Coordinates of C-alpha atoms (C1' of nucleotides) in Angstrom, one line a residue:
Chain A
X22 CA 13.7 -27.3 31.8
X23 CA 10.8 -25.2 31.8
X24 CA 9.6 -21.7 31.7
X25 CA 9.6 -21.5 35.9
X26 CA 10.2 -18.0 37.5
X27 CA 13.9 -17.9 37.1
X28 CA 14.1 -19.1 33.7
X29 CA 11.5 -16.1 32.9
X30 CA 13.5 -13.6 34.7
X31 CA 16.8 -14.6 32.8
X32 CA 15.0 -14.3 29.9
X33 CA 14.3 -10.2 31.1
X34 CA 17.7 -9.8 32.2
X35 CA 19.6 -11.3 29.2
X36 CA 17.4 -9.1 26.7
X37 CA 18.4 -5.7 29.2
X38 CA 21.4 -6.6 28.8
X39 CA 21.7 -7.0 25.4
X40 CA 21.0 -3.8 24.6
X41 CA 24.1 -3.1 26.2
X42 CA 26.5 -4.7 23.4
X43 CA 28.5 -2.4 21.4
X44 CA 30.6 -3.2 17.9
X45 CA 33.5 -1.8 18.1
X46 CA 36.2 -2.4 15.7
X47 CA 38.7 -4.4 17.8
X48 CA 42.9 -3.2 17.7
X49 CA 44.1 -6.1 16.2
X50 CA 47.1 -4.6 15.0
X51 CA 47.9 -3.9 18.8
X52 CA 46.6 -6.6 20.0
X53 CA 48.9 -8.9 22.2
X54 CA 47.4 -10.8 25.1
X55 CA 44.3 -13.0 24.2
X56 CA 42.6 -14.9 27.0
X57 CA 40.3 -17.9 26.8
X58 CA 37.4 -19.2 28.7
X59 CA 36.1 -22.8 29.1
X60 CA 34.8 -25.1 32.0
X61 CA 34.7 -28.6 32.1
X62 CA 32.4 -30.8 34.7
X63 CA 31.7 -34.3 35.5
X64 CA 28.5 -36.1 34.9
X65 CA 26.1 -35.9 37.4
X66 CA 27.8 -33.6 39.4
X67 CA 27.3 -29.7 39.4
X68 CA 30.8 -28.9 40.8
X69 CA 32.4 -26.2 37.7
X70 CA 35.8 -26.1 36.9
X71 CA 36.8 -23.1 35.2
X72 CA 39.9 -22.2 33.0
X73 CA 41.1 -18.9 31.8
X74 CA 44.4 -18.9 29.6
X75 CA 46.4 -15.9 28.3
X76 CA 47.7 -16.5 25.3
X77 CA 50.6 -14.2 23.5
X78 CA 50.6 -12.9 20.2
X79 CA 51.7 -13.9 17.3
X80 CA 53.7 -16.8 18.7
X81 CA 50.6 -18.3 20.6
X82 CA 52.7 -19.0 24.1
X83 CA 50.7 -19.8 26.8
X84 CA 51.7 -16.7 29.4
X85 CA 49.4 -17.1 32.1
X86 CA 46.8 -19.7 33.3
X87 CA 44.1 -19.8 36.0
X88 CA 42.0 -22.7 37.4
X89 CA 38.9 -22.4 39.5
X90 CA 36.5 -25.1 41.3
X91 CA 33.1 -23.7 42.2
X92 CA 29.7 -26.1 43.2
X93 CA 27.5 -24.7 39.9
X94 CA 24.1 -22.9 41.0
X95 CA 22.4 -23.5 37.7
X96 CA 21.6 -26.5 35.5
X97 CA 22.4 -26.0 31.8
X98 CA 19.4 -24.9 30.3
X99 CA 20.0 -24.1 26.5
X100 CA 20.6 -20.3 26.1
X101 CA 21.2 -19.8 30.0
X102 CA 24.4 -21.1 29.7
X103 CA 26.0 -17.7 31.5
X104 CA 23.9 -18.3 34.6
X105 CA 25.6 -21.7 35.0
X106 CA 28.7 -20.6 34.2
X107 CA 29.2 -16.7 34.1
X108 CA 30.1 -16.5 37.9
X109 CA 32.7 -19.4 38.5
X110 CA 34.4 -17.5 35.1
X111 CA 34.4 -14.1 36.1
X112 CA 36.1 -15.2 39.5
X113 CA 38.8 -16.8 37.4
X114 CA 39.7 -14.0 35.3
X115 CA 39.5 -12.0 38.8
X116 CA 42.6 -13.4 40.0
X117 CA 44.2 -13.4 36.4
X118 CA 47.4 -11.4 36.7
X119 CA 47.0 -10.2 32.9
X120 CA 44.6 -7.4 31.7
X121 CA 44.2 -9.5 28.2
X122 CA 43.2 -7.4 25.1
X123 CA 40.4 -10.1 24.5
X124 CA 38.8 -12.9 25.6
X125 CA 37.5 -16.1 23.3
X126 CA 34.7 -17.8 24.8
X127 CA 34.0 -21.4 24.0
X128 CA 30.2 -20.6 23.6
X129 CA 28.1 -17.9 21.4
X130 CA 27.6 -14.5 21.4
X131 CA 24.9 -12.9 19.3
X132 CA 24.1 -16.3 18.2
X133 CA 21.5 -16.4 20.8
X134 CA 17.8 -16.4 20.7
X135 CA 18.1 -13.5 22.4
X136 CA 21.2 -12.2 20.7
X137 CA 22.9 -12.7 24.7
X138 CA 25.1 -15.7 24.7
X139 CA 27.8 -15.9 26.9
X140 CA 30.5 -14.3 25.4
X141 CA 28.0 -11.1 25.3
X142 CA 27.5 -11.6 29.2
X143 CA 31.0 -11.9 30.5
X144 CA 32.4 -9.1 27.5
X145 CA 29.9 -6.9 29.1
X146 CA 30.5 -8.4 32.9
X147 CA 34.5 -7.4 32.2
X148 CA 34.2 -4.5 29.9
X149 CA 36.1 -6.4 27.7
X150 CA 36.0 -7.0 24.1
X151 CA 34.8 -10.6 23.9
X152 CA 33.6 -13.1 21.1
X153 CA 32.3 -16.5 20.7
X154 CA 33.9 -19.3 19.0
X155 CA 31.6 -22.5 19.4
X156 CA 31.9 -26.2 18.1
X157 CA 28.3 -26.3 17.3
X158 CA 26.1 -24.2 15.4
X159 CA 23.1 -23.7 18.6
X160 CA 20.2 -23.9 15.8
X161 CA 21.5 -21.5 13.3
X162 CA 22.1 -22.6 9.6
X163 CA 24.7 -21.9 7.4
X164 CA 26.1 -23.7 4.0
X165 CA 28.9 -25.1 4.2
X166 CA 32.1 -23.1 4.1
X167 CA 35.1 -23.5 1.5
X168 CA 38.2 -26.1 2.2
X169 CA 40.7 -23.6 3.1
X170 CA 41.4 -22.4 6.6
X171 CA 39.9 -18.7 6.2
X172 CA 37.0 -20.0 4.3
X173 CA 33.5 -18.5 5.5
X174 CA 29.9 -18.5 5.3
X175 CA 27.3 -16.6 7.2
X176 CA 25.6 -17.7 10.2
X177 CA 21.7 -17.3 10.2
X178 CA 19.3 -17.5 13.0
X179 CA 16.0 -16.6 12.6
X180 CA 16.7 -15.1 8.8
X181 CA 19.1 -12.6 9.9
X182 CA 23.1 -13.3 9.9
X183 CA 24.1 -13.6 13.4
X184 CA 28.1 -14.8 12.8
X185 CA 30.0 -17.1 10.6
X186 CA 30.8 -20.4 9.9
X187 CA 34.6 -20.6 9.8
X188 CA 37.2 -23.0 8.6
X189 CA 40.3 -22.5 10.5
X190 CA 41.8 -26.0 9.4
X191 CA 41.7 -28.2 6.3
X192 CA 39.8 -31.2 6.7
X193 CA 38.1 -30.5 9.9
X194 CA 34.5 -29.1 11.2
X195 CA 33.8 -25.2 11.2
X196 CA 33.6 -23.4 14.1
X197 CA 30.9 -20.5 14.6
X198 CA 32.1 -17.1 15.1
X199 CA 29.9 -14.5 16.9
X200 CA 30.5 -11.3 18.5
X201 CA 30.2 -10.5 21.7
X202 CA 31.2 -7.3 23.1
X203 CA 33.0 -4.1 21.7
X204 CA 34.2 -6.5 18.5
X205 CA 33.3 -6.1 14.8
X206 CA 32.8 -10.0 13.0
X207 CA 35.3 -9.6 10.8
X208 CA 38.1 -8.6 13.3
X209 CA 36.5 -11.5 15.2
X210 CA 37.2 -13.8 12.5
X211 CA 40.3 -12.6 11.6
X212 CA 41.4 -13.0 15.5
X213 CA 39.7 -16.7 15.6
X214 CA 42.9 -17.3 12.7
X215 CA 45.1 -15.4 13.8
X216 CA 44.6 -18.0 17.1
X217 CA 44.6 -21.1 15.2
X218 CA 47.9 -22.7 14.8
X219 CA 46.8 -25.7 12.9
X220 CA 44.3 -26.8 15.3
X221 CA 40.2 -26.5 14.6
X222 CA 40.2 -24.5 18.1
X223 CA 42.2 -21.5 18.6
X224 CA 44.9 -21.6 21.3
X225 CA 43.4 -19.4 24.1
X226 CA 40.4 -21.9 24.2
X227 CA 41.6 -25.2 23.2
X228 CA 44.2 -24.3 25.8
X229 CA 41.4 -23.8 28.6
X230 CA 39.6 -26.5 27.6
X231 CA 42.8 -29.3 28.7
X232 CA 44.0 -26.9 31.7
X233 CA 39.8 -27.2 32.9
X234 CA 40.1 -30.9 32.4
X235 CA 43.2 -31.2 34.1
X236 CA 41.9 -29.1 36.7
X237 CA 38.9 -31.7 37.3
X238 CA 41.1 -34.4 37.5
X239 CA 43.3 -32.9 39.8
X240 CA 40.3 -31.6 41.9
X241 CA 39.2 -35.5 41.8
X242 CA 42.4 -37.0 43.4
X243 CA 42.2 -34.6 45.7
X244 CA 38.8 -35.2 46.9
X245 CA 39.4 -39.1 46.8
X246 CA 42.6 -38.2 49.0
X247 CA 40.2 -36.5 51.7
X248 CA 38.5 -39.4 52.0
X249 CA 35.6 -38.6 54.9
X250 CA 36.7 -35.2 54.5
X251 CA 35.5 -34.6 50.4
X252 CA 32.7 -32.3 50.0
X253 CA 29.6 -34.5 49.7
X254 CA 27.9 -33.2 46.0
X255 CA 24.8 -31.8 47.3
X256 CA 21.8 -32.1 44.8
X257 CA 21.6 -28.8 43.0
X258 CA 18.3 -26.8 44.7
X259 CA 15.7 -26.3 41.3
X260 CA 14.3 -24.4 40.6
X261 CA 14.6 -21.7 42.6
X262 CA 12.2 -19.0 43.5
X263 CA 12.5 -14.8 44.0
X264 CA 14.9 -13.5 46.9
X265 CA 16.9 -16.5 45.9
X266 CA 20.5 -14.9 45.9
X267 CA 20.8 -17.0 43.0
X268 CA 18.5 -14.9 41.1
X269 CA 19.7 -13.2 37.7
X270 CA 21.7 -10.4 39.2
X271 CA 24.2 -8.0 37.1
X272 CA 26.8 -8.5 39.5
X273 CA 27.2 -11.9 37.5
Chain B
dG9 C1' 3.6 -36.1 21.3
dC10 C1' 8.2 -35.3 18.7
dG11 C1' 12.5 -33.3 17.7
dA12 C1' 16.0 -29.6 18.8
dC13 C1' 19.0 -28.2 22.1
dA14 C1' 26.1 -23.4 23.0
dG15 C1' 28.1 -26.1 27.3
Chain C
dA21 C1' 29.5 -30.9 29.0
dT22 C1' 30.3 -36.2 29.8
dC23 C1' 30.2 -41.4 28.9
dT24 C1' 32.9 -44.8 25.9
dT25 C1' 36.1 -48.7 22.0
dG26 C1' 37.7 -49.0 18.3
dT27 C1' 39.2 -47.1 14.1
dC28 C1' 41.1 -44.3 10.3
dG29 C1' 44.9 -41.4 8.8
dC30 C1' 49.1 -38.5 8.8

DNA sequence: GCGACAG
DNA sequence: ATCTTGTCGC
């Protein structure tokens, strides 16, 4: 994907935004209801299935889940991953019954090239102290982190440290902590443990990630069920020019 | 042209 | 992200 209109105007809108963040220490001693954000899709087709989970503290019980189905408007383009999937998550958490203290996204946040990844975007969207907890390290390098679950090392992107590698389980991959909105790193990291019950992924994400798998496969059987009656996938329209109501707008 | 490249 | 078989280890 290249620089076309949109892509330019993202760019804009993502680096307004940005200087929007704040870094907030975040109340983890108060803290008690952690959400998590994650899509899943199929292949070839740009139909999004969101998932937002609510998670309880300190016991990590699944309180409150949310599924969504939405056609995507955007293709992934690496570091416009909020266009694609900012709106079909922000109408999840809409109908979430919860006001959650905070929200993990399975994505960056100021491990961006333009310090705006999505965990910035739908913090800022909710007003809602957010951070990003990715399975991949989007270009930054880091050395290697210790053994031991808690184990850290910085993240760096472009020379300056952006977030950190984190071990949150023996034996497995790190996962890369960034902030995203009205969150300090270390409370970030120190939430990203407190989430991670012996798995690599904390609960709130790893949580979304099967209910949003689930949810395509459900969404799937259904469709087959319709028979004539399934949506037919329409190609996705791209790119797409100015007035398009698919346009970088704040409302998403 | 080639390799990188969150999800 | 998804596509895919087997394989290694607790």
């Amino acid at each position: 994907m290249t620089a076309t209109p949109a892509v330019q105007a993202a760019w804009a809108d993502q680096t307004a935004r940005a200087a929007r963040i704040r870094h907030d220490p975040l109340p983890l001693a108060g803290l008690r209801y952690v959400a998590g954000a994650d899509t899943s899709s199929r292949r070839g087709l740009h139909i999004l299935h969101a998932a937002i989970t609510v998670v309880r503290l300190p016991d990590l019980a699944l309180v409150e889940v949310v599924t969504l189905t939405q056609p995507a408007t955007w293709p992934y383009i690496p570091g416009l991953l909020s266009y694609r999937e900012a709106p079909v998550l922000l109408a999840a958490f809409a109908q979430l019954k919860h006001r959650p203290d905070a929200l993990i996204v399975d994505g960056h946040g100021l491990c961006h090239p333009r310090r705006f990844g999505l965990a910035c975007h739908l913090g800022l969207a909710l007003d809602l102290p957010a951070i990003g907890c990715a399975k991949r390290p989007f270009g930054a390098t880091y050395a290697e982190p210790g053994p031991a679950p808690g184990d850290r090392a910085p993240l760096l992107l472009d020379e300056a440290p952006v977030g950190l590698a984190l071990r949150t389980r023996r034996g497995s991959a790190p996962v890369f902590v960034s902030v995203g909105h009205r969150a300090a790193l270390d409370d970030a990291a120190a939430l990203v443990l407190a989430c991670a019950g012996g798995y690599r992924l904390p609960a709130p994400t790893r949580l979304a990630h099967v209910e949003a798998n689930a949810q395509r496969r459900a969404w799937a059987a259904e469709q087959a069920a319709l028979g004539d009656a399934a949506v037919r996938p329409a190609p996705l329209a791209w790119p797409i020019e100015p007035g398009d109501d698919r346009w970088p707008n704040p409302t998403c």
